[in-house]
Tab-separated table of C-alpha atoms in Angstrom:
chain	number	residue	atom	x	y	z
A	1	UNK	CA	1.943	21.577	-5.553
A	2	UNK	CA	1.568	23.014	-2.081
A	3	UNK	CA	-0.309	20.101	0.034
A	4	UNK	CA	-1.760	23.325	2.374
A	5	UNK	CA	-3.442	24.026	-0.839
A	6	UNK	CA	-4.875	21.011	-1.435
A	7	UNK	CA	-7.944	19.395	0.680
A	8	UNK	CA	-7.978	15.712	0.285
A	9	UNK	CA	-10.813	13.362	1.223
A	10	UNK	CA	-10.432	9.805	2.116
A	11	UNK	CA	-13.802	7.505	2.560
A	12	UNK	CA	-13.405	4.420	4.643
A	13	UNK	CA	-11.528	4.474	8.214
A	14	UNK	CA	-10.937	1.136	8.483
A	15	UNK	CA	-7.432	-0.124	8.798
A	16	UNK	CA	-6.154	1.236	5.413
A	17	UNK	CA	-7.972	4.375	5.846
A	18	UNK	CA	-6.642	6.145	9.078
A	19	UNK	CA	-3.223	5.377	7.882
A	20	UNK	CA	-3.540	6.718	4.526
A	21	UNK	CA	-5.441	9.917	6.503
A	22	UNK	CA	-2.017	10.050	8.403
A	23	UNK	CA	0.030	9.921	5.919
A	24	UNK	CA	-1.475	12.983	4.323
A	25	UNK	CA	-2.001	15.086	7.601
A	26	UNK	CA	2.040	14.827	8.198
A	27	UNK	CA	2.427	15.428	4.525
A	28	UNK	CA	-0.151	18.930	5.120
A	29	UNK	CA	-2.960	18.556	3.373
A	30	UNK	CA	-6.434	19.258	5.068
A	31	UNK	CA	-8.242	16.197	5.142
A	32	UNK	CA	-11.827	15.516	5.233
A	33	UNK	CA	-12.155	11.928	6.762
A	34	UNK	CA	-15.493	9.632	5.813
A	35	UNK	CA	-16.735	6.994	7.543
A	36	UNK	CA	-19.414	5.124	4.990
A	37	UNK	CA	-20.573	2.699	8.636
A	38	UNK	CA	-20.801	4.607	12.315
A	39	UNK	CA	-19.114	1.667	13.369
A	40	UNK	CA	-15.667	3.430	11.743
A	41	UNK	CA	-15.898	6.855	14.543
A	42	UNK	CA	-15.322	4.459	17.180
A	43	UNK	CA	-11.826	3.892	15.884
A	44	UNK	CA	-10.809	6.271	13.771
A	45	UNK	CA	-9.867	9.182	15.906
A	46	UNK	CA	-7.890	6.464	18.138
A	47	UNK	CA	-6.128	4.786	15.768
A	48	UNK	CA	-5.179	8.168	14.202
A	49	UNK	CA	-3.752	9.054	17.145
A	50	UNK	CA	-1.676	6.780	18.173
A	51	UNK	CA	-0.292	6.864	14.543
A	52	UNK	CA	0.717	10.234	15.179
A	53	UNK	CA	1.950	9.477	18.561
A	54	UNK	CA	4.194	6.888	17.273
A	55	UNK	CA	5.369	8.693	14.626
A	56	UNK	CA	6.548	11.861	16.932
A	57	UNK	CA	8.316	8.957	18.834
A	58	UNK	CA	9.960	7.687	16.457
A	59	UNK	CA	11.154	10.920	15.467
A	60	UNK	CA	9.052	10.528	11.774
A	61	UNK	CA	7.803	14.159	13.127
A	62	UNK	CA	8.459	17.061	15.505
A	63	UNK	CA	4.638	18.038	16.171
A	64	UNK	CA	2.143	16.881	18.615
A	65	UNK	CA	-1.391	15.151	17.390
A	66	UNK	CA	-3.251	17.944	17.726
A	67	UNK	CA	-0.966	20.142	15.372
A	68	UNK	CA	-2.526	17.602	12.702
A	69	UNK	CA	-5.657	17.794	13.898
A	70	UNK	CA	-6.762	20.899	13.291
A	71	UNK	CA	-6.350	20.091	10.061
A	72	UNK	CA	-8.715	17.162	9.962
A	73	UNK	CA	-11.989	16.695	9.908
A	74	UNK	CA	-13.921	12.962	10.839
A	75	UNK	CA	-17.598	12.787	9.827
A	76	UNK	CA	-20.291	10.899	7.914
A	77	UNK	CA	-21.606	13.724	6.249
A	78	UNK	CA	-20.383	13.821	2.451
A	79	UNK	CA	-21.161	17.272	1.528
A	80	UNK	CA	-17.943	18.051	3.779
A	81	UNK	CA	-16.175	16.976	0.752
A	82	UNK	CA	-17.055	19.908	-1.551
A	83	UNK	CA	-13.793	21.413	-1.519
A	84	UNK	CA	-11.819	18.374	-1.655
A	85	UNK	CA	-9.562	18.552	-4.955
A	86	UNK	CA	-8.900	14.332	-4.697
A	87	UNK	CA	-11.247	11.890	-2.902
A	88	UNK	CA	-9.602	8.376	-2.187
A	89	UNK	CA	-11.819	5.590	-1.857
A	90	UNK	CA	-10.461	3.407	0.830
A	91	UNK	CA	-13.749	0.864	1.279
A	92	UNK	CA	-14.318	-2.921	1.493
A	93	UNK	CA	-13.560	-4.878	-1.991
A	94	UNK	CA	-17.320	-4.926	-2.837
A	95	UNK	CA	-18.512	-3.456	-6.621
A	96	UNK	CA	-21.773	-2.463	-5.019
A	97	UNK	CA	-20.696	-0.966	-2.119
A	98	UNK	CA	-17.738	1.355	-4.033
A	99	UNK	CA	-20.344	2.305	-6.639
A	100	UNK	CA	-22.772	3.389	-3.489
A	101	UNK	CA	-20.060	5.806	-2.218
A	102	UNK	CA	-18.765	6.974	-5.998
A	103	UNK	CA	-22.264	8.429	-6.467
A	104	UNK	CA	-22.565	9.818	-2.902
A	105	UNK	CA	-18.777	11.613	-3.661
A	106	UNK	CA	-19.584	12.651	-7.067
A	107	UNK	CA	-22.685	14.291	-6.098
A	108	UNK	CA	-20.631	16.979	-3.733
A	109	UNK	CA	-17.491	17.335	-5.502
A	110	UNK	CA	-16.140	19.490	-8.616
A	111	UNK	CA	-16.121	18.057	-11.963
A	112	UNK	CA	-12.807	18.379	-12.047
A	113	UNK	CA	-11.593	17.090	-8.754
A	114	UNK	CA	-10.093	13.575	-8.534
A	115	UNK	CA	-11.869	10.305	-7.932
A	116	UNK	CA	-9.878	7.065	-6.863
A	117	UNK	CA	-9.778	3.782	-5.560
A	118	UNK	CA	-7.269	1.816	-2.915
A	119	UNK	CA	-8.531	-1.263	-4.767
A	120	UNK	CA	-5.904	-4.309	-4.608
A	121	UNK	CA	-8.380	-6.237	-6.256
A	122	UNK	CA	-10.673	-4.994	-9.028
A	123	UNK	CA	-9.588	-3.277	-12.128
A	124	UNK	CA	-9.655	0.249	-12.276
A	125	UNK	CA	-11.159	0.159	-16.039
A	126	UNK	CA	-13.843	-1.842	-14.381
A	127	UNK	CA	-14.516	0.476	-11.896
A	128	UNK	CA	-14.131	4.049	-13.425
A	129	UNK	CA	-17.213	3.119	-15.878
A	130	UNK	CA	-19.498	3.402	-12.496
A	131	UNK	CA	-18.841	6.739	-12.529
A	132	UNK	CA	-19.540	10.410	-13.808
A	133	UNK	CA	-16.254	11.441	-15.322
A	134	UNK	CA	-14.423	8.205	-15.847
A	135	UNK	CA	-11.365	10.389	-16.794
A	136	UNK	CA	-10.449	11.550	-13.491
A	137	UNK	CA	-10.556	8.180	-11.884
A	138	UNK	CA	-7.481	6.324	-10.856
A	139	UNK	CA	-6.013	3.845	-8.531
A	140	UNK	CA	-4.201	4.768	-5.653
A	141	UNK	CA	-3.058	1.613	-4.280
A	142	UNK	CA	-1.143	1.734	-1.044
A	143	UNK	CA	1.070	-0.136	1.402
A	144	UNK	CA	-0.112	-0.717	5.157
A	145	UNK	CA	1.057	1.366	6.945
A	146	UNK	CA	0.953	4.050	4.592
A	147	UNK	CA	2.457	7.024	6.672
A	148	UNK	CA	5.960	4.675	7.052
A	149	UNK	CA	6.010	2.873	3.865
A	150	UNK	CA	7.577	4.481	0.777
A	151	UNK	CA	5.307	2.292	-1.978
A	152	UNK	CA	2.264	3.502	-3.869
A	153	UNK	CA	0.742	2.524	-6.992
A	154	UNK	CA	-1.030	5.094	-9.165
A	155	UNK	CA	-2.696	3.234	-11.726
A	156	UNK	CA	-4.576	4.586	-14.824
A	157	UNK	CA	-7.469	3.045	-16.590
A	158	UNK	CA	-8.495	2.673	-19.840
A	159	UNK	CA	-10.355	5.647	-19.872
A	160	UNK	CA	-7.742	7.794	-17.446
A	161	UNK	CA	-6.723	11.242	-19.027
A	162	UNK	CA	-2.771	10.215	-18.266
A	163	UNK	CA	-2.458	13.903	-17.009
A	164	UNK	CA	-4.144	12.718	-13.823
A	165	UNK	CA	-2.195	9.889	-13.284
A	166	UNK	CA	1.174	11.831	-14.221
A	167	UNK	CA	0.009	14.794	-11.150
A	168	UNK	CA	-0.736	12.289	-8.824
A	169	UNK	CA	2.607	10.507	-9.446
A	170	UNK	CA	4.398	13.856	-8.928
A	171	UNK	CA	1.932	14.952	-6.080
A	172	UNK	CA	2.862	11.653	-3.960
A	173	UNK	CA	6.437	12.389	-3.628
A	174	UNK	CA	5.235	15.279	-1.194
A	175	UNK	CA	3.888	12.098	0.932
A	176	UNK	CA	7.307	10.200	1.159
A	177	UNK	CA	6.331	7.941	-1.425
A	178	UNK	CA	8.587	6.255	-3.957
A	179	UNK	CA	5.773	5.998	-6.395
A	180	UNK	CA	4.918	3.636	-9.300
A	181	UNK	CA	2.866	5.101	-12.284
A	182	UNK	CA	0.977	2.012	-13.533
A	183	UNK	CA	0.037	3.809	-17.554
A	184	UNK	CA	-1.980	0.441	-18.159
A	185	UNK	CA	-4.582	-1.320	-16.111
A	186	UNK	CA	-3.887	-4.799	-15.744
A	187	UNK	CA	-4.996	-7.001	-12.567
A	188	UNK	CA	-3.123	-6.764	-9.441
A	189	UNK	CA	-1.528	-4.255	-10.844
A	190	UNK	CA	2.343	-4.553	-10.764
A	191	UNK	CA	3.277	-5.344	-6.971
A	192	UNK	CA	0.204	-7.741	-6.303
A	193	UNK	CA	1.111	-9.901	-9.489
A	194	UNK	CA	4.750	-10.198	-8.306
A	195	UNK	CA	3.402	-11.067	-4.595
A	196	UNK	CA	0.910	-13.308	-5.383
A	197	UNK	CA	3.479	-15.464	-7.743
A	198	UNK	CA	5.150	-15.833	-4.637
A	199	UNK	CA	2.404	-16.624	-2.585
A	200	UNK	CA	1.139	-19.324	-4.843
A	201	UNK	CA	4.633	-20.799	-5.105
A	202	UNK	CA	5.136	-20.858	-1.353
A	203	UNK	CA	1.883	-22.457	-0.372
A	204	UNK	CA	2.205	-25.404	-3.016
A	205	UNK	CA	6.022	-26.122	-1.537
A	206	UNK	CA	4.392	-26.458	1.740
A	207	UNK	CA	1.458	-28.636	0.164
A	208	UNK	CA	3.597	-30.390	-1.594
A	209	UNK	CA	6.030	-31.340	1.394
A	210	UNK	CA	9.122	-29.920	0.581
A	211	UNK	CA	9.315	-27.585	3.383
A	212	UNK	CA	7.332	-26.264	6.299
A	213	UNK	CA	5.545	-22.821	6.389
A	214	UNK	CA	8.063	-21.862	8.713
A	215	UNK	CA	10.761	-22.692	6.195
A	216	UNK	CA	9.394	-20.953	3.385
A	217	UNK	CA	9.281	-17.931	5.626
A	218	UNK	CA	13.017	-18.321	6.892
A	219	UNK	CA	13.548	-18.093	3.304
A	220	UNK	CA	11.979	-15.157	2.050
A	221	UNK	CA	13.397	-12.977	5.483
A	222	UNK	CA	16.777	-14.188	4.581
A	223	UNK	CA	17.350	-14.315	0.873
A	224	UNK	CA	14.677	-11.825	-0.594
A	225	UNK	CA	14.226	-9.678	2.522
A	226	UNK	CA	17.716	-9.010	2.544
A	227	UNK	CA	17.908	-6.926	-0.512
A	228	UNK	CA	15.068	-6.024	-1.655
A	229	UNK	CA	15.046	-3.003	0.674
A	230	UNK	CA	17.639	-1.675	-1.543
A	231	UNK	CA	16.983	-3.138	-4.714
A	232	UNK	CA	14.545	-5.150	-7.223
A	233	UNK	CA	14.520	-7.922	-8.977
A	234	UNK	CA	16.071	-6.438	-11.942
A	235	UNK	CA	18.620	-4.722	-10.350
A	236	UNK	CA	19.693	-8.077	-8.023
A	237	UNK	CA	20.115	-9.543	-11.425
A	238	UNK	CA	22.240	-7.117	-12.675
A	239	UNK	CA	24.483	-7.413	-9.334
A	240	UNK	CA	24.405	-11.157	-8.824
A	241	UNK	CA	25.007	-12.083	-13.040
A	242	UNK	CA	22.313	-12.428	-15.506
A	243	UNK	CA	23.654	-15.123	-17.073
A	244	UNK	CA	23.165	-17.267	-13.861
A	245	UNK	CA	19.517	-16.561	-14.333
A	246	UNK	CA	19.048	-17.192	-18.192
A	247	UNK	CA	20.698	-20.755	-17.215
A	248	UNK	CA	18.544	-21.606	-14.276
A	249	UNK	CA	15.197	-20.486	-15.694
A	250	UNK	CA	15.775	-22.832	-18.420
A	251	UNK	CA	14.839	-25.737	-16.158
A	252	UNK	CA	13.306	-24.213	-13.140
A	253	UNK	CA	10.216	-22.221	-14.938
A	254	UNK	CA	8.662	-25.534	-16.223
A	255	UNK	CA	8.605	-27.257	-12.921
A	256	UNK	CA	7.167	-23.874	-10.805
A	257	UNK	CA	3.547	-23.798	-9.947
A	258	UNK	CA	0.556	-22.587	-12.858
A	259	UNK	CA	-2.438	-23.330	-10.763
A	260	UNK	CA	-5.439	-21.411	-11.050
A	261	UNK	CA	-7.203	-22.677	-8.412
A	262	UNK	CA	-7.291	-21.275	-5.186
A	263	UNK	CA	-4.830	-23.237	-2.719
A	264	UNK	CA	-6.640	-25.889	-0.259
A	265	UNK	CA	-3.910	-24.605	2.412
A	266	UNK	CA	-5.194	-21.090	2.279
A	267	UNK	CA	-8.907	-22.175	2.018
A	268	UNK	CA	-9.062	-23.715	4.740
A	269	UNK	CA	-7.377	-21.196	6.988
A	270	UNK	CA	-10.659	-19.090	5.689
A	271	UNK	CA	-13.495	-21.651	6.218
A	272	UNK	CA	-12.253	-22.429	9.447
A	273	UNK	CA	-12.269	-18.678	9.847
A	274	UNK	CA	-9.125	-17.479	10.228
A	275	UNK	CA	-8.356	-13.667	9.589
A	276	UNK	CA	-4.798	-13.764	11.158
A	277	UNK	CA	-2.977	-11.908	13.694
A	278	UNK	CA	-6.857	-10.544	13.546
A	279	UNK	CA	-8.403	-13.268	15.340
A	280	UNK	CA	-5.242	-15.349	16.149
A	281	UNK	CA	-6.088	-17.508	13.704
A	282	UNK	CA	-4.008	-18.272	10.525
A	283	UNK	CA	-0.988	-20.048	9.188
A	284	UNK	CA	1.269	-20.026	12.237
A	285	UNK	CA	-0.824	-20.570	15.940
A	286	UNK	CA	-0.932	-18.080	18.422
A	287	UNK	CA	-0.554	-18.393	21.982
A	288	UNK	CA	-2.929	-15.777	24.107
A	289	UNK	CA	-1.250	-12.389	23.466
A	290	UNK	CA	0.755	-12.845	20.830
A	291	UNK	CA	-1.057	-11.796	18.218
A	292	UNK	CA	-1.134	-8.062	19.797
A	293	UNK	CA	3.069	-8.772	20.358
A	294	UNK	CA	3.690	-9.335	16.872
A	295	UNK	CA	1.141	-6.043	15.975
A	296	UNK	CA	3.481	-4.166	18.010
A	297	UNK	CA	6.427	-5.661	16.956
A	298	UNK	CA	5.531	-5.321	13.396
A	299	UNK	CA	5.111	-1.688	13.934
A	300	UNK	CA	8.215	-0.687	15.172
A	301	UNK	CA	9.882	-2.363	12.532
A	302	UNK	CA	8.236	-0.426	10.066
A	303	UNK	CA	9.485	3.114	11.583
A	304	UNK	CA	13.397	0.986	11.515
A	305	UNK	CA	13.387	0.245	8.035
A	306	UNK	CA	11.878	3.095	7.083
A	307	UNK	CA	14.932	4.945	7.727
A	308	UNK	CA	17.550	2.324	6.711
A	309	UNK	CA	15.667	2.525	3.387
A	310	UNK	CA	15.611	6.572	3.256
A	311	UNK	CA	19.742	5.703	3.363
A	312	UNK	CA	19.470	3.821	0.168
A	313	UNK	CA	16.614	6.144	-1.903
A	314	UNK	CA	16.373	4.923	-5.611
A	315	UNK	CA	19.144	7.352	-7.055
A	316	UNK	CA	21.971	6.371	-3.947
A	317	UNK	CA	23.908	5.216	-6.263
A	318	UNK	CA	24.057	8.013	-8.909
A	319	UNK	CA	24.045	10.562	-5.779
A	320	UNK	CA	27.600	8.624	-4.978
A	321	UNK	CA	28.261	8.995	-8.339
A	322	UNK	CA	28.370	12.347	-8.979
A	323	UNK	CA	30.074	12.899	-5.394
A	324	UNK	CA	33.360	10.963	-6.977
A	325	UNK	CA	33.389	12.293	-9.761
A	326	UNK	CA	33.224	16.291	-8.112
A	327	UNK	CA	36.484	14.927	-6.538
């Protein structure tokens, strides 16, 4: 599994997409980058840029930009991705529009090279019967940004050989990943149906007035966000006493929020048209500038954790381990 070795494509340079492209031009693959609109080579070579700038500044590598450019390639032209072994899919979360580009990929590329999707959304059973060889389709669903972060999901659908999804698991260890093998397609996927548990909860505690958006987010930073860097949920119950757990969920499960409704909180952020730190418009207001402060902010935070967490990798503890015991 020598990245040189193996050309990657990646369709859709939106936000998602140049980072993912990143993320495999430091790991050494060639990359053949797509842009499905025109509107994305405005961007992309920018934004790709200053990823790799930032990431020689923060020390993530030793070689300039254009080291890792000559190993890229930005176009609309599909047929560049004849020799691409994988294709990621990194579009809009539109059936029609993914099933557009799956047929524009799989007329160019080997029967046997890899199809996927970044899909957060739609089921990868769902959309693996839009194309040719539905057995070399998967889900590769990453983390923004995904040259920094450590998380990926590889997910396999219902009609994924499991041999794909098992070399793409190994394969994404090469990128700095900590990756999940999802063997089962379910919706969301594993970290989406965690988040959005969480997400649902928080909203109707603000709804329901027991505590302010701001509070709710003290709380996650401070509680959650102070472990789970370094472990799970499983493992925090281990540490902290399951017992304590057992006993609380007893009364607390009953009383959490089931909706299945869409939150009025959230919808009308959206109908009044707020994307966010996008358009300064969202949960929290935003004086002029801030936004772009927080963007920046956010981003330098990422390259920090990132090597707290590569302290504390998965096996820390049974690296430690093994050091006492050679003692």
């Amino acid at each position: 599994m020598n990245p040189n070795e193996i050309p990657v494509g990646i369709v859709g340079l939106g936000l998602m997409g140049c980072s993912i492209v990143t993320c495999l031009l430091i790991a050494g693959h060639p990359v053949v980058a797509i842009a499905p609109i025109s509107a994305d080579l405005l961007h992309a070579e920018k934004r790709i840029r200053e990823h790799l700038e930032n990431a020689k500044g923060k020390g993530l590598i030793e070689n300039d930009p254009e080291f890792y450019f000559k190993n890229l390639i930005i176009t609309e032209d599909y047929a560049q991705l004849k020799t691409c072994k994988i294709v990621n899919e990194c579009t809009i979360e539109n059936i029609d529009i993914k099933e557009s580009v799956y047929k524009k990929v799989e007329a160019v590329i080997a029967p046997d090279a890899l199809l996927s999707s970044n899909t957060s959304a739609i089921p990868i059973s769902q959309l693996q019967k839009l194309t040719l060889h539905p057995e070399r389709f998967l889900g590769l669903h990453w983390t923004e940004p995904a040259h920094t972060t450590r998380f990926l999901e590889v997910i396999c659908g219902d009609d994924t050989d499991i041999k794909n999804g098992e070399y793409l698991y190994e394969l994404s260890h090469k990128w700095g990943k900590e990756p999940i093998l999802v063997r089962k397609d379910i919706a969301g996927f594993i970290t989406n149906r965690l988040m959005y548990a969480m997400y649902r909860e928080a909203i109707s505690l603000v709804e329901n007035g027991y505590a302010t958006i701001e509070d709710v987010d003290r709380s996650c930073r401070n509680n959650a966000g102070y472990f789970m860097t370094l472990v799970g949920v499983f493992r925090w119950m281990d540490l902290t006493g399951v017992p304590a757990y057992h006993t609380v969920m007893k009364n607390l499960l009953p009383t959490l929020n089931n909706s299945t409704e869409v939150p009025e909180l959230i919808d009308k952020v959206v109908r009044e048209g707020g994307r966010g730190i996008a358009n300064s418009h969202g949960f929290y207001d935003y004086e002029p500038g801030e936004a772009e402060v927080w963007e920046e902010t956010f981003k330098e935070f990422t390259y920090e954790i990132r090597q707290l967490a590569l302290k504390y990798p998965a096996d820390v503890v049974k690296k430690r381990l093994a050091e006492k015991h050679k003692r």
